[in-house]
Amino acid sequence: MRQVGYDNTTFRINWLGHMHRIPLIAGNWKMHKTAAEAKEFIAALSKETASVERRIFLAVPFPAMESAVDVAKGTKISIGAQNMHDQLEGAYTGEVSARMLKASAVSFVILGHSERRQLFAENNAFIHRKLLRALQEGLIPILCIGETIHERESGGYWNILKLQLEECLHGLNADQLAQVIIAYEPVWAIGTGKTATPEMAQSIHSFIRNWIEDQYSIECSERVCLIYGGSVKTDTIASLMQQTDIDGVLVGGASLDVRSFAKKFRSTHS
């Protein structure tokens, strides 16, 4: 290891490499696609990615989940949800529980997405409870963290990211944390066409991995999958995934077209 300075923050870069962490390409459809459209998309994508050595995740809308799971059977594609409640059942009109997701045979759930934080006022404490519930029910949580443009320009984003990690992952042991996928998604780069440079993204991913090492151990930090999300483009994905601590990407709007999404896999090195 060696010490590296960045934006007045010093952190360690781990040189053990990340070849044992299987690269992940995840798509988040948000409020798009019916069940029939999901089936057609997944059938086409499975053919396009048959020889790809990557994990493939698709977060689909609730009404399309079971259809998506059915058509994804026997493929490399794992189906997940975009959100869930922290309670297993109750008087929470319009909400979906981890137990319901598990019964639908999905394998993962996105938690703490910036749109949930901004549009639905979800805070770190609520996200923490949901994350614990997901783990209890055997779902893989994708925890999203990230800063706004104001927080980045003011220089306070290191503390924001650190607080999100501390409060969302509070109380987890090393085995639980190893099951969590952490997605760094700078809010200023989502849906804006702006993308953090590979070097900027790497600096944050290195910060996250070294925070895990400090709080847990180097072994634990090397087990956790870290991915980048934020206007991911085909022409930048290869350079992003060549970075030491970036294990994959979370793709939003660009995951809605099957050919465009499939290009993301061909843009990476197997």
PDB file of C-alpha atoms in Angstrom:
ATOM      1  CA  MET A   1       0.000   0.000   0.000  1.00  0.00           C
ATOM      2  CA  ARG A   2       0.984   3.635  -0.401  1.00  0.00           C
ATOM      3  CA  GLN A   3      -0.399   6.972   0.746  1.00  0.00           C
ATOM      4  CA  VAL A   4      -2.108   9.139  -1.868  1.00  0.00           C
ATOM      5  CA  GLY A   5      -3.430  12.686  -1.437  1.00  0.00           C
ATOM      6  CA  TYR A   6      -6.620  13.897  -3.131  1.00  0.00           C
ATOM      7  CA  ASP A   7      -8.626  17.030  -2.436  1.00  0.00           C
ATOM      8  CA  ASN A   8      -6.851  17.432   0.923  1.00  0.00           C
ATOM      9  CA  THR A   9      -7.914  13.910   1.886  1.00  0.00           C
ATOM     10  CA  THR A  10      -5.382  11.139   2.316  1.00  0.00           C
ATOM     11  CA  PHE A  11      -6.333   7.547   1.816  1.00  0.00           C
ATOM     12  CA  ARG A  12      -4.689   4.252   0.952  1.00  0.00           C
ATOM     13  CA  ILE A  13      -4.840   2.463  -2.368  1.00  0.00           C
ATOM     14  CA  ASN A  14      -4.981  -1.290  -2.095  1.00  0.00           C
ATOM     15  CA  TRP A  15      -2.769  -3.075  -4.600  1.00  0.00           C
ATOM     16  CA  LEU A  16      -4.144  -6.606  -4.080  1.00  0.00           C
ATOM     17  CA  GLY A  17      -6.242  -6.202  -7.222  1.00  0.00           C
ATOM     18  CA  HIS A  18      -9.881  -7.093  -7.840  1.00  0.00           C
ATOM     19  CA  MET A  19      -9.725 -10.038 -10.226  1.00  0.00           C
ATOM     20  CA  HIS A  20     -11.554 -12.281  -7.749  1.00  0.00           C
ATOM     21  CA  ARG A  21     -14.550  -9.923  -7.674  1.00  0.00           C
ATOM     22  CA  ILE A  22     -16.672 -10.825 -10.684  1.00  0.00           C
ATOM     23  CA  PRO A  23     -17.441  -7.670 -12.720  1.00  0.00           C
ATOM     24  CA  LEU A  24     -21.072  -6.570 -12.639  1.00  0.00           C
ATOM     25  CA  ILE A  25     -23.199  -4.696 -15.154  1.00  0.00           C
ATOM     26  CA  ALA A  26     -26.519  -3.635 -13.600  1.00  0.00           C
ATOM     27  CA  GLY A  27     -29.446  -1.946 -15.322  1.00  0.00           C
ATOM     28  CA  ASN A  28     -32.096   0.103 -13.538  1.00  0.00           C
ATOM     29  CA  TRP A  29     -35.225   0.545 -15.646  1.00  0.00           C
ATOM     30  CA  LYS A  30     -36.919   2.929 -13.188  1.00  0.00           C
ATOM     31  CA  MET A  31     -40.577   3.520 -14.209  1.00  0.00           C
ATOM     32  CA  HIS A  32     -40.299   1.942 -17.661  1.00  0.00           C
ATOM     33  CA  LYS A  33     -41.469  -1.261 -19.385  1.00  0.00           C
ATOM     34  CA  THR A  34     -44.522  -3.465 -18.949  1.00  0.00           C
ATOM     35  CA  ALA A  35     -44.307  -7.176 -18.178  1.00  0.00           C
ATOM     36  CA  ALA A  36     -44.567  -8.035 -21.872  1.00  0.00           C
ATOM     37  CA  GLU A  37     -41.852  -5.524 -22.788  1.00  0.00           C
ATOM     38  CA  ALA A  38     -39.618  -6.911 -20.057  1.00  0.00           C
ATOM     39  CA  LYS A  39     -39.955 -10.455 -21.375  1.00  0.00           C
ATOM     40  CA  GLU A  40     -39.098  -9.377 -24.905  1.00  0.00           C
ATOM     41  CA  PHE A  41     -36.089  -7.368 -23.713  1.00  0.00           C
ATOM     42  CA  ILE A  42     -34.644 -10.135 -21.534  1.00  0.00           C
ATOM     43  CA  ALA A  43     -35.078 -12.773 -24.227  1.00  0.00           C
ATOM     44  CA  ALA A  44     -33.105 -10.595 -26.641  1.00  0.00           C
ATOM     45  CA  LEU A  45     -30.466  -9.618 -24.073  1.00  0.00           C
ATOM     46  CA  SER A  46     -29.809 -13.241 -23.097  1.00  0.00           C
ATOM     47  CA  LYS A  47     -28.817 -13.968 -26.702  1.00  0.00           C
ATOM     48  CA  GLU A  48     -26.651 -10.859 -26.975  1.00  0.00           C
ATOM     49  CA  THR A  49     -24.733 -11.685 -23.772  1.00  0.00           C
ATOM     50  CA  ALA A  50     -24.530 -15.479 -23.930  1.00  0.00           C
ATOM     51  CA  SER A  51     -20.713 -15.458 -24.102  1.00  0.00           C
ATOM     52  CA  VAL A  52     -20.111 -12.530 -21.752  1.00  0.00           C
ATOM     53  CA  GLU A  53     -18.105 -13.207 -18.588  1.00  0.00           C
ATOM     54  CA  ARG A  54     -19.988 -10.748 -16.425  1.00  0.00           C
ATOM     55  CA  ARG A  55     -22.704 -10.735 -13.818  1.00  0.00           C
ATOM     56  CA  ILE A  56     -25.850  -9.160 -15.283  1.00  0.00           C
ATOM     57  CA  PHE A  57     -28.431  -7.532 -13.014  1.00  0.00           C
ATOM     58  CA  LEU A  58     -31.706  -5.935 -14.115  1.00  0.00           C
ATOM     59  CA  ALA A  59     -33.836  -3.929 -11.666  1.00  0.00           C
ATOM     60  CA  VAL A  60     -37.342  -3.956 -13.129  1.00  0.00           C
ATOM     61  CA  PRO A  61     -40.668  -2.366 -12.061  1.00  0.00           C
ATOM     62  CA  PHE A  62     -42.740  -4.356  -9.552  1.00  0.00           C
ATOM     63  CA  PRO A  63     -45.495  -5.451 -12.016  1.00  0.00           C
ATOM     64  CA  ALA A  64     -42.861  -6.926 -14.364  1.00  0.00           C
ATOM     65  CA  MET A  65     -40.827  -8.831 -11.781  1.00  0.00           C
ATOM     66  CA  GLU A  66     -42.369 -12.291 -11.980  1.00  0.00           C
ATOM     67  CA  SER A  67     -42.506 -12.256 -15.789  1.00  0.00           C
ATOM     68  CA  ALA A  68     -38.887 -11.112 -15.867  1.00  0.00           C
ATOM     69  CA  VAL A  69     -37.816 -13.850 -13.467  1.00  0.00           C
ATOM     70  CA  ASP A  70     -39.541 -16.505 -15.581  1.00  0.00           C
ATOM     71  CA  VAL A  71     -37.892 -15.501 -18.848  1.00  0.00           C
ATOM     72  CA  ALA A  72     -34.481 -15.015 -17.179  1.00  0.00           C
ATOM     73  CA  LYS A  73     -34.357 -18.604 -15.878  1.00  0.00           C
ATOM     74  CA  GLY A  74     -31.403 -20.469 -17.301  1.00  0.00           C
ATOM     75  CA  THR A  75     -29.651 -17.254 -18.394  1.00  0.00           C
ATOM     76  CA  LYS A  76     -26.889 -15.155 -16.817  1.00  0.00           C
ATOM     77  CA  ILE A  77     -29.403 -12.436 -15.972  1.00  0.00           C
ATOM     78  CA  SER A  78     -30.469 -11.837 -12.353  1.00  0.00           C
ATOM     79  CA  ILE A  79     -33.680  -9.917 -11.703  1.00  0.00           C
ATOM     80  CA  GLY A  80     -34.125  -7.477  -8.845  1.00  0.00           C
ATOM     81  CA  ALA A  81     -36.347  -4.720  -7.486  1.00  0.00           C
ATOM     82  CA  GLN A  82     -35.791  -0.977  -7.387  1.00  0.00           C
ATOM     83  CA  ASN A  83     -36.960  -0.436  -3.816  1.00  0.00           C
ATOM     84  CA  MET A  84     -38.738  -2.014  -0.823  1.00  0.00           C
ATOM     85  CA  HIS A  85     -40.142  -1.121   2.583  1.00  0.00           C
ATOM     86  CA  ASP A  86     -38.397  -1.927   5.845  1.00  0.00           C
ATOM     87  CA  GLN A  87     -41.413  -3.772   7.317  1.00  0.00           C
ATOM     88  CA  LEU A  88     -42.459  -7.279   6.290  1.00  0.00           C
ATOM     89  CA  GLU A  89     -46.175  -6.387   6.263  1.00  0.00           C
ATOM     90  CA  GLY A  90     -48.614  -3.805   7.564  1.00  0.00           C
ATOM     91  CA  ALA A  91     -50.760  -0.803   6.731  1.00  0.00           C
ATOM     92  CA  TYR A  92     -48.345   0.764   4.227  1.00  0.00           C
ATOM     93  CA  THR A  93     -50.468   1.458   1.174  1.00  0.00           C
ATOM     94  CA  GLY A  94     -48.569   1.122  -2.078  1.00  0.00           C
ATOM     95  CA  GLU A  95     -45.449  -0.399  -0.527  1.00  0.00           C
ATOM     96  CA  VAL A  96     -43.736  -3.743  -1.199  1.00  0.00           C
ATOM     97  CA  SER A  97     -41.941  -5.856   1.401  1.00  0.00           C
ATOM     98  CA  ALA A  98     -38.787  -7.950   1.250  1.00  0.00           C
ATOM     99  CA  ARG A  99     -40.917 -11.038   1.841  1.00  0.00           C
ATOM    100  CA  MET A 100     -42.988 -10.223  -1.244  1.00  0.00           C
ATOM    101  CA  LEU A 101     -39.820  -9.720  -3.283  1.00  0.00           C
ATOM    102  CA  LYS A 102     -38.405 -13.007  -2.079  1.00  0.00           C
ATOM    103  CA  ALA A 103     -41.637 -14.804  -2.984  1.00  0.00           C
ATOM    104  CA  SER A 104     -41.323 -13.356  -6.487  1.00  0.00           C
ATOM    105  CA  ALA A 105     -37.867 -15.006  -6.699  1.00  0.00           C
ATOM    106  CA  VAL A 106     -35.883 -11.819  -7.307  1.00  0.00           C
ATOM    107  CA  SER A 107     -32.311 -11.882  -6.060  1.00  0.00           C
ATOM    108  CA  PHE A 108     -31.431  -8.266  -5.277  1.00  0.00           C
ATOM    109  CA  VAL A 109     -32.885  -4.850  -4.449  1.00  0.00           C
ATOM    110  CA  ILE A 110     -31.630  -1.293  -4.988  1.00  0.00           C
ATOM    111  CA  LEU A 111     -31.726   0.813  -1.808  1.00  0.00           C
ATOM    112  CA  GLY A 112     -30.953   4.479  -1.244  1.00  0.00           C
ATOM    113  CA  HIS A 113     -31.088   5.556  -4.872  1.00  0.00           C
ATOM    114  CA  SER A 114     -30.718   9.325  -5.146  1.00  0.00           C
ATOM    115  CA  GLU A 115     -34.233   9.626  -6.581  1.00  0.00           C
ATOM    116  CA  ARG A 116     -35.637   7.877  -3.508  1.00  0.00           C
ATOM    117  CA  ARG A 117     -33.611  10.176  -1.259  1.00  0.00           C
ATOM    118  CA  GLN A 118     -34.573  13.376  -3.095  1.00  0.00           C
ATOM    119  CA  LEU A 119     -38.123  12.741  -4.323  1.00  0.00           C
ATOM    120  CA  PHE A 120     -39.376  10.617  -1.433  1.00  0.00           C
ATOM    121  CA  ALA A 121     -37.303  12.058   1.434  1.00  0.00           C
ATOM    122  CA  GLU A 122     -35.687   8.750   2.392  1.00  0.00           C
ATOM    123  CA  ASN A 123     -32.931   9.256   4.956  1.00  0.00           C
ATOM    124  CA  ASN A 124     -29.969   7.137   6.014  1.00  0.00           C
ATOM    125  CA  ALA A 125     -31.794   5.680   9.031  1.00  0.00           C
ATOM    126  CA  PHE A 126     -34.675   4.380   6.899  1.00  0.00           C
ATOM    127  CA  ILE A 127     -32.278   3.033   4.283  1.00  0.00           C
ATOM    128  CA  HIS A 128     -30.325   1.283   7.045  1.00  0.00           C
ATOM    129  CA  ARG A 129     -33.455  -0.468   8.282  1.00  0.00           C
ATOM    130  CA  LYS A 130     -34.330  -1.552   4.757  1.00  0.00           C
ATOM    131  CA  LEU A 131     -30.822  -2.834   4.165  1.00  0.00           C
ATOM    132  CA  LEU A 132     -30.925  -4.959   7.320  1.00  0.00           C
ATOM    133  CA  ARG A 133     -34.323  -6.333   6.296  1.00  0.00           C
ATOM    134  CA  ALA A 134     -33.041  -7.226   2.827  1.00  0.00           C
ATOM    135  CA  LEU A 135     -30.146  -9.167   4.324  1.00  0.00           C
ATOM    136  CA  GLN A 136     -32.446 -10.943   6.770  1.00  0.00           C
ATOM    137  CA  GLU A 137     -34.646 -12.068   3.882  1.00  0.00           C
ATOM    138  CA  GLY A 138     -31.736 -13.261   1.748  1.00  0.00           C
ATOM    139  CA  LEU A 139     -31.767 -10.442  -0.800  1.00  0.00           C
ATOM    140  CA  ILE A 140     -28.600  -8.791  -2.111  1.00  0.00           C
ATOM    141  CA  PRO A 141     -28.771  -5.058  -1.326  1.00  0.00           C
ATOM    142  CA  ILE A 142     -27.288  -2.548  -3.757  1.00  0.00           C
ATOM    143  CA  LEU A 143     -26.674   0.459  -1.519  1.00  0.00           C
ATOM    144  CA  CYS A 144     -26.459   3.758  -3.411  1.00  0.00           C
ATOM    145  CA  ILE A 145     -24.493   6.683  -2.004  1.00  0.00           C
ATOM    146  CA  GLY A 146     -23.501   9.973  -3.602  1.00  0.00           C
ATOM    147  CA  GLU A 147     -23.241  13.724  -3.310  1.00  0.00           C
ATOM    148  CA  THR A 148     -25.119  16.635  -4.888  1.00  0.00           C
ATOM    149  CA  ILE A 149     -23.465  19.268  -7.056  1.00  0.00           C
ATOM    150  CA  HIS A 150     -23.521  21.731  -4.134  1.00  0.00           C
ATOM    151  CA  GLU A 151     -21.827  19.226  -1.829  1.00  0.00           C
ATOM    152  CA  ARG A 152     -19.139  18.487  -4.414  1.00  0.00           C
ATOM    153  CA  GLU A 153     -18.410  22.114  -5.259  1.00  0.00           C
ATOM    154  CA  SER A 154     -18.278  23.107  -1.594  1.00  0.00           C
ATOM    155  CA  GLY A 155     -15.738  20.379  -0.900  1.00  0.00           C
ATOM    156  CA  GLY A 156     -17.881  18.744   1.771  1.00  0.00           C
ATOM    157  CA  TYR A 157     -18.648  15.592  -0.165  1.00  0.00           C
ATOM    158  CA  TRP A 158     -16.079  13.441   1.644  1.00  0.00           C
ATOM    159  CA  ASN A 159     -17.974  13.943   4.911  1.00  0.00           C
ATOM    160  CA  ILE A 160     -21.328  13.340   3.172  1.00  0.00           C
ATOM    161  CA  LEU A 161     -20.149  10.026   1.730  1.00  0.00           C
ATOM    162  CA  LYS A 162     -18.571   8.988   5.016  1.00  0.00           C
ATOM    163  CA  LEU A 163     -21.811   9.755   6.885  1.00  0.00           C
ATOM    164  CA  GLN A 164     -23.873   7.763   4.373  1.00  0.00           C
ATOM    165  CA  LEU A 165     -21.563   4.772   4.801  1.00  0.00           C
ATOM    166  CA  GLU A 166     -21.556   5.016   8.592  1.00  0.00           C
ATOM    167  CA  GLU A 167     -25.310   5.394   8.999  1.00  0.00           C
ATOM    168  CA  CYS A 168     -26.487   3.011   6.273  1.00  0.00           C
ATOM    169  CA  LEU A 169     -24.060   0.208   7.201  1.00  0.00           C
ATOM    170  CA  HIS A 170     -24.185   0.684  10.975  1.00  0.00           C
ATOM    171  CA  GLY A 171     -23.928  -2.544  12.952  1.00  0.00           C
ATOM    172  CA  LEU A 172     -23.232  -4.887  10.048  1.00  0.00           C
ATOM    173  CA  ASN A 173     -20.640  -7.583  10.627  1.00  0.00           C
ATOM    174  CA  ALA A 174     -18.033  -8.465   8.015  1.00  0.00           C
ATOM    175  CA  ASP A 175     -20.003 -11.373   6.550  1.00  0.00           C
ATOM    176  CA  GLN A 176     -23.105  -9.210   6.154  1.00  0.00           C
ATOM    177  CA  LEU A 177     -21.143  -6.378   4.568  1.00  0.00           C
ATOM    178  CA  ALA A 178     -19.561  -8.766   2.076  1.00  0.00           C
ATOM    179  CA  GLN A 179     -23.062  -9.424   0.711  1.00  0.00           C
ATOM    180  CA  VAL A 180     -23.713  -5.725   0.072  1.00  0.00           C
ATOM    181  CA  ILE A 181     -22.950  -4.100  -3.281  1.00  0.00           C
ATOM    182  CA  ILE A 182     -22.122  -0.411  -2.888  1.00  0.00           C
ATOM    183  CA  ALA A 183     -22.914   1.878  -5.816  1.00  0.00           C
ATOM    184  CA  TYR A 184     -21.341   5.319  -5.936  1.00  0.00           C
ATOM    185  CA  GLU A 185     -23.703   7.499  -7.941  1.00  0.00           C
ATOM    186  CA  PRO A 186     -22.868  11.218  -7.871  1.00  0.00           C
ATOM    187  CA  VAL A 187     -26.247  12.960  -7.937  1.00  0.00           C
ATOM    188  CA  TRP A 188     -24.878  15.662 -10.207  1.00  0.00           C
ATOM    189  CA  ALA A 189     -24.141  13.034 -12.893  1.00  0.00           C
ATOM    190  CA  ILE A 190     -27.518  11.270 -12.959  1.00  0.00           C
ATOM    191  CA  GLY A 191     -29.668  12.167 -15.944  1.00  0.00           C
ATOM    192  CA  THR A 192     -27.551  15.240 -16.656  1.00  0.00           C
ATOM    193  CA  GLY A 193     -25.239  13.811 -19.280  1.00  0.00           C
ATOM    194  CA  LYS A 194     -22.293  14.607 -17.008  1.00  0.00           C
ATOM    195  CA  THR A 195     -20.054  11.754 -15.939  1.00  0.00           C
ATOM    196  CA  ALA A 196     -17.300  11.615 -13.380  1.00  0.00           C
ATOM    197  CA  THR A 197     -13.999  10.918 -15.077  1.00  0.00           C
ATOM    198  CA  PRO A 198     -12.589   7.431 -14.452  1.00  0.00           C
ATOM    199  CA  GLU A 199      -9.993   9.031 -12.176  1.00  0.00           C
ATOM    200  CA  MET A 200     -12.635  10.905 -10.168  1.00  0.00           C
ATOM    201  CA  ALA A 201     -14.730   7.758  -9.807  1.00  0.00           C
ATOM    202  CA  GLN A 202     -11.692   5.703  -8.813  1.00  0.00           C
ATOM    203  CA  SER A 203     -10.763   8.187  -6.088  1.00  0.00           C
ATOM    204  CA  ILE A 204     -14.196   7.773  -4.470  1.00  0.00           C
ATOM    205  CA  HIS A 205     -14.193   3.989  -4.841  1.00  0.00           C
ATOM    206  CA  SER A 206     -10.752   3.847  -3.268  1.00  0.00           C
ATOM    207  CA  PHE A 207     -12.031   6.037  -0.425  1.00  0.00           C
ATOM    208  CA  ILE A 208     -14.964   3.641   0.120  1.00  0.00           C
ATOM    209  CA  ARG A 209     -12.788   0.524   0.036  1.00  0.00           C
ATOM    210  CA  ASN A 210     -10.326   2.019   2.477  1.00  0.00           C
ATOM    211  CA  TRP A 211     -13.145   3.119   4.778  1.00  0.00           C
ATOM    212  CA  ILE A 212     -14.240  -0.531   4.846  1.00  0.00           C
ATOM    213  CA  GLU A 213     -10.679  -1.621   5.567  1.00  0.00           C
ATOM    214  CA  ASP A 214     -10.414   0.846   8.450  1.00  0.00           C
ATOM    215  CA  GLN A 215     -13.764  -0.200   9.937  1.00  0.00           C
ATOM    216  CA  TYR A 216     -13.450  -3.940   9.294  1.00  0.00           C
ATOM    217  CA  SER A 217     -10.335  -5.433   7.657  1.00  0.00           C
ATOM    218  CA  ILE A 218      -8.422  -5.555   4.402  1.00  0.00           C
ATOM    219  CA  GLU A 219      -9.941  -8.978   3.725  1.00  0.00           C
ATOM    220  CA  CYS A 220     -13.437  -7.574   4.087  1.00  0.00           C
ATOM    221  CA  SER A 221     -12.656  -4.568   1.887  1.00  0.00           C
ATOM    222  CA  GLU A 222     -11.468  -6.880  -0.881  1.00  0.00           C
ATOM    223  CA  ARG A 223     -14.704  -8.908  -0.770  1.00  0.00           C
ATOM    224  CA  VAL A 224     -17.096  -5.983  -1.275  1.00  0.00           C
ATOM    225  CA  CYS A 225     -18.227  -5.217  -4.829  1.00  0.00           C
ATOM    226  CA  LEU A 226     -18.123  -1.489  -5.642  1.00  0.00           C
ATOM    227  CA  ILE A 227     -19.839  -0.149  -8.768  1.00  0.00           C
ATOM    228  CA  TYR A 228     -20.241   3.265 -10.390  1.00  0.00           C
ATOM    229  CA  GLY A 229     -23.515   4.812 -11.558  1.00  0.00           C
ATOM    230  CA  GLY A 230     -24.146   8.155 -13.206  1.00  0.00           C
ATOM    231  CA  SER A 231     -24.756   8.679 -16.928  1.00  0.00           C
ATOM    232  CA  VAL A 232     -22.595   5.696 -17.827  1.00  0.00           C
ATOM    233  CA  LYS A 233     -21.743   5.814 -21.528  1.00  0.00           C
ATOM    234  CA  THR A 234     -20.497   3.091 -23.864  1.00  0.00           C
ATOM    235  CA  ASP A 235     -17.352   5.066 -24.659  1.00  0.00           C
ATOM    236  CA  THR A 236     -16.377   5.461 -20.975  1.00  0.00           C
ATOM    237  CA  ILE A 237     -17.348   2.129 -19.470  1.00  0.00           C
ATOM    238  CA  ALA A 238     -14.136   0.311 -20.393  1.00  0.00           C
ATOM    239  CA  SER A 239     -11.928   2.968 -18.800  1.00  0.00           C
ATOM    240  CA  LEU A 240     -14.150   3.024 -15.709  1.00  0.00           C
ATOM    241  CA  MET A 241     -13.907  -0.725 -15.218  1.00  0.00           C
ATOM    242  CA  GLN A 242     -10.152  -0.724 -15.721  1.00  0.00           C
ATOM    243  CA  GLN A 243      -9.813   1.224 -12.478  1.00  0.00           C
ATOM    244  CA  THR A 244      -8.468  -0.759  -9.535  1.00  0.00           C
ATOM    245  CA  ASP A 245     -11.488  -0.387  -7.254  1.00  0.00           C
ATOM    246  CA  ILE A 246     -14.380  -0.200  -9.741  1.00  0.00           C
ATOM    247  CA  ASP A 247     -16.015  -3.607 -10.133  1.00  0.00           C
ATOM    248  CA  GLY A 248     -18.898  -2.656 -12.397  1.00  0.00           C
ATOM    249  CA  VAL A 249     -21.484  -0.077 -13.345  1.00  0.00           C
ATOM    250  CA  LEU A 250     -25.115   0.777 -12.629  1.00  0.00           C
ATOM    251  CA  VAL A 251     -26.799   1.944 -15.834  1.00  0.00           C
ATOM    252  CA  GLY A 252     -30.044   3.942 -15.896  1.00  0.00           C
ATOM    253  CA  GLY A 253     -31.637   5.237 -19.090  1.00  0.00           C
ATOM    254  CA  ALA A 254     -29.045   3.557 -21.292  1.00  0.00           C
ATOM    255  CA  SER A 255     -30.287   0.155 -20.084  1.00  0.00           C
ATOM    256  CA  LEU A 256     -33.715   0.583 -21.709  1.00  0.00           C
ATOM    257  CA  ASP A 257     -32.612  -0.272 -25.246  1.00  0.00           C
ATOM    258  CA  VAL A 258     -31.391  -3.850 -25.569  1.00  0.00           C
ATOM    259  CA  ARG A 259     -28.773  -3.165 -28.238  1.00  0.00           C
ATOM    260  CA  SER A 260     -27.441  -0.109 -26.456  1.00  0.00           C
ATOM    261  CA  PHE A 261     -27.279  -2.012 -23.177  1.00  0.00           C
ATOM    262  CA  ALA A 262     -25.594  -5.020 -24.801  1.00  0.00           C
ATOM    263  CA  LYS A 263     -22.901  -2.695 -26.130  1.00  0.00           C
ATOM    264  CA  LYS A 264     -21.951  -1.954 -22.534  1.00  0.00           C
ATOM    265  CA  PHE A 265     -20.793  -5.558 -22.216  1.00  0.00           C
ATOM    266  CA  ARG A 266     -18.823  -5.483 -25.446  1.00  0.00           C
ATOM    267  CA  SER A 267     -17.172  -2.260 -24.289  1.00  0.00           C
ATOM    268  CA  THR A 268     -15.613  -4.026 -21.313  1.00  0.00           C
ATOM    269  CA  HIS A 269     -12.732  -6.455 -21.339  1.00  0.00           C
ATOM    270  CA  SER A 270     -13.568 -10.054 -20.503  1.00  0.00           C
TER     271      SER A 270
END
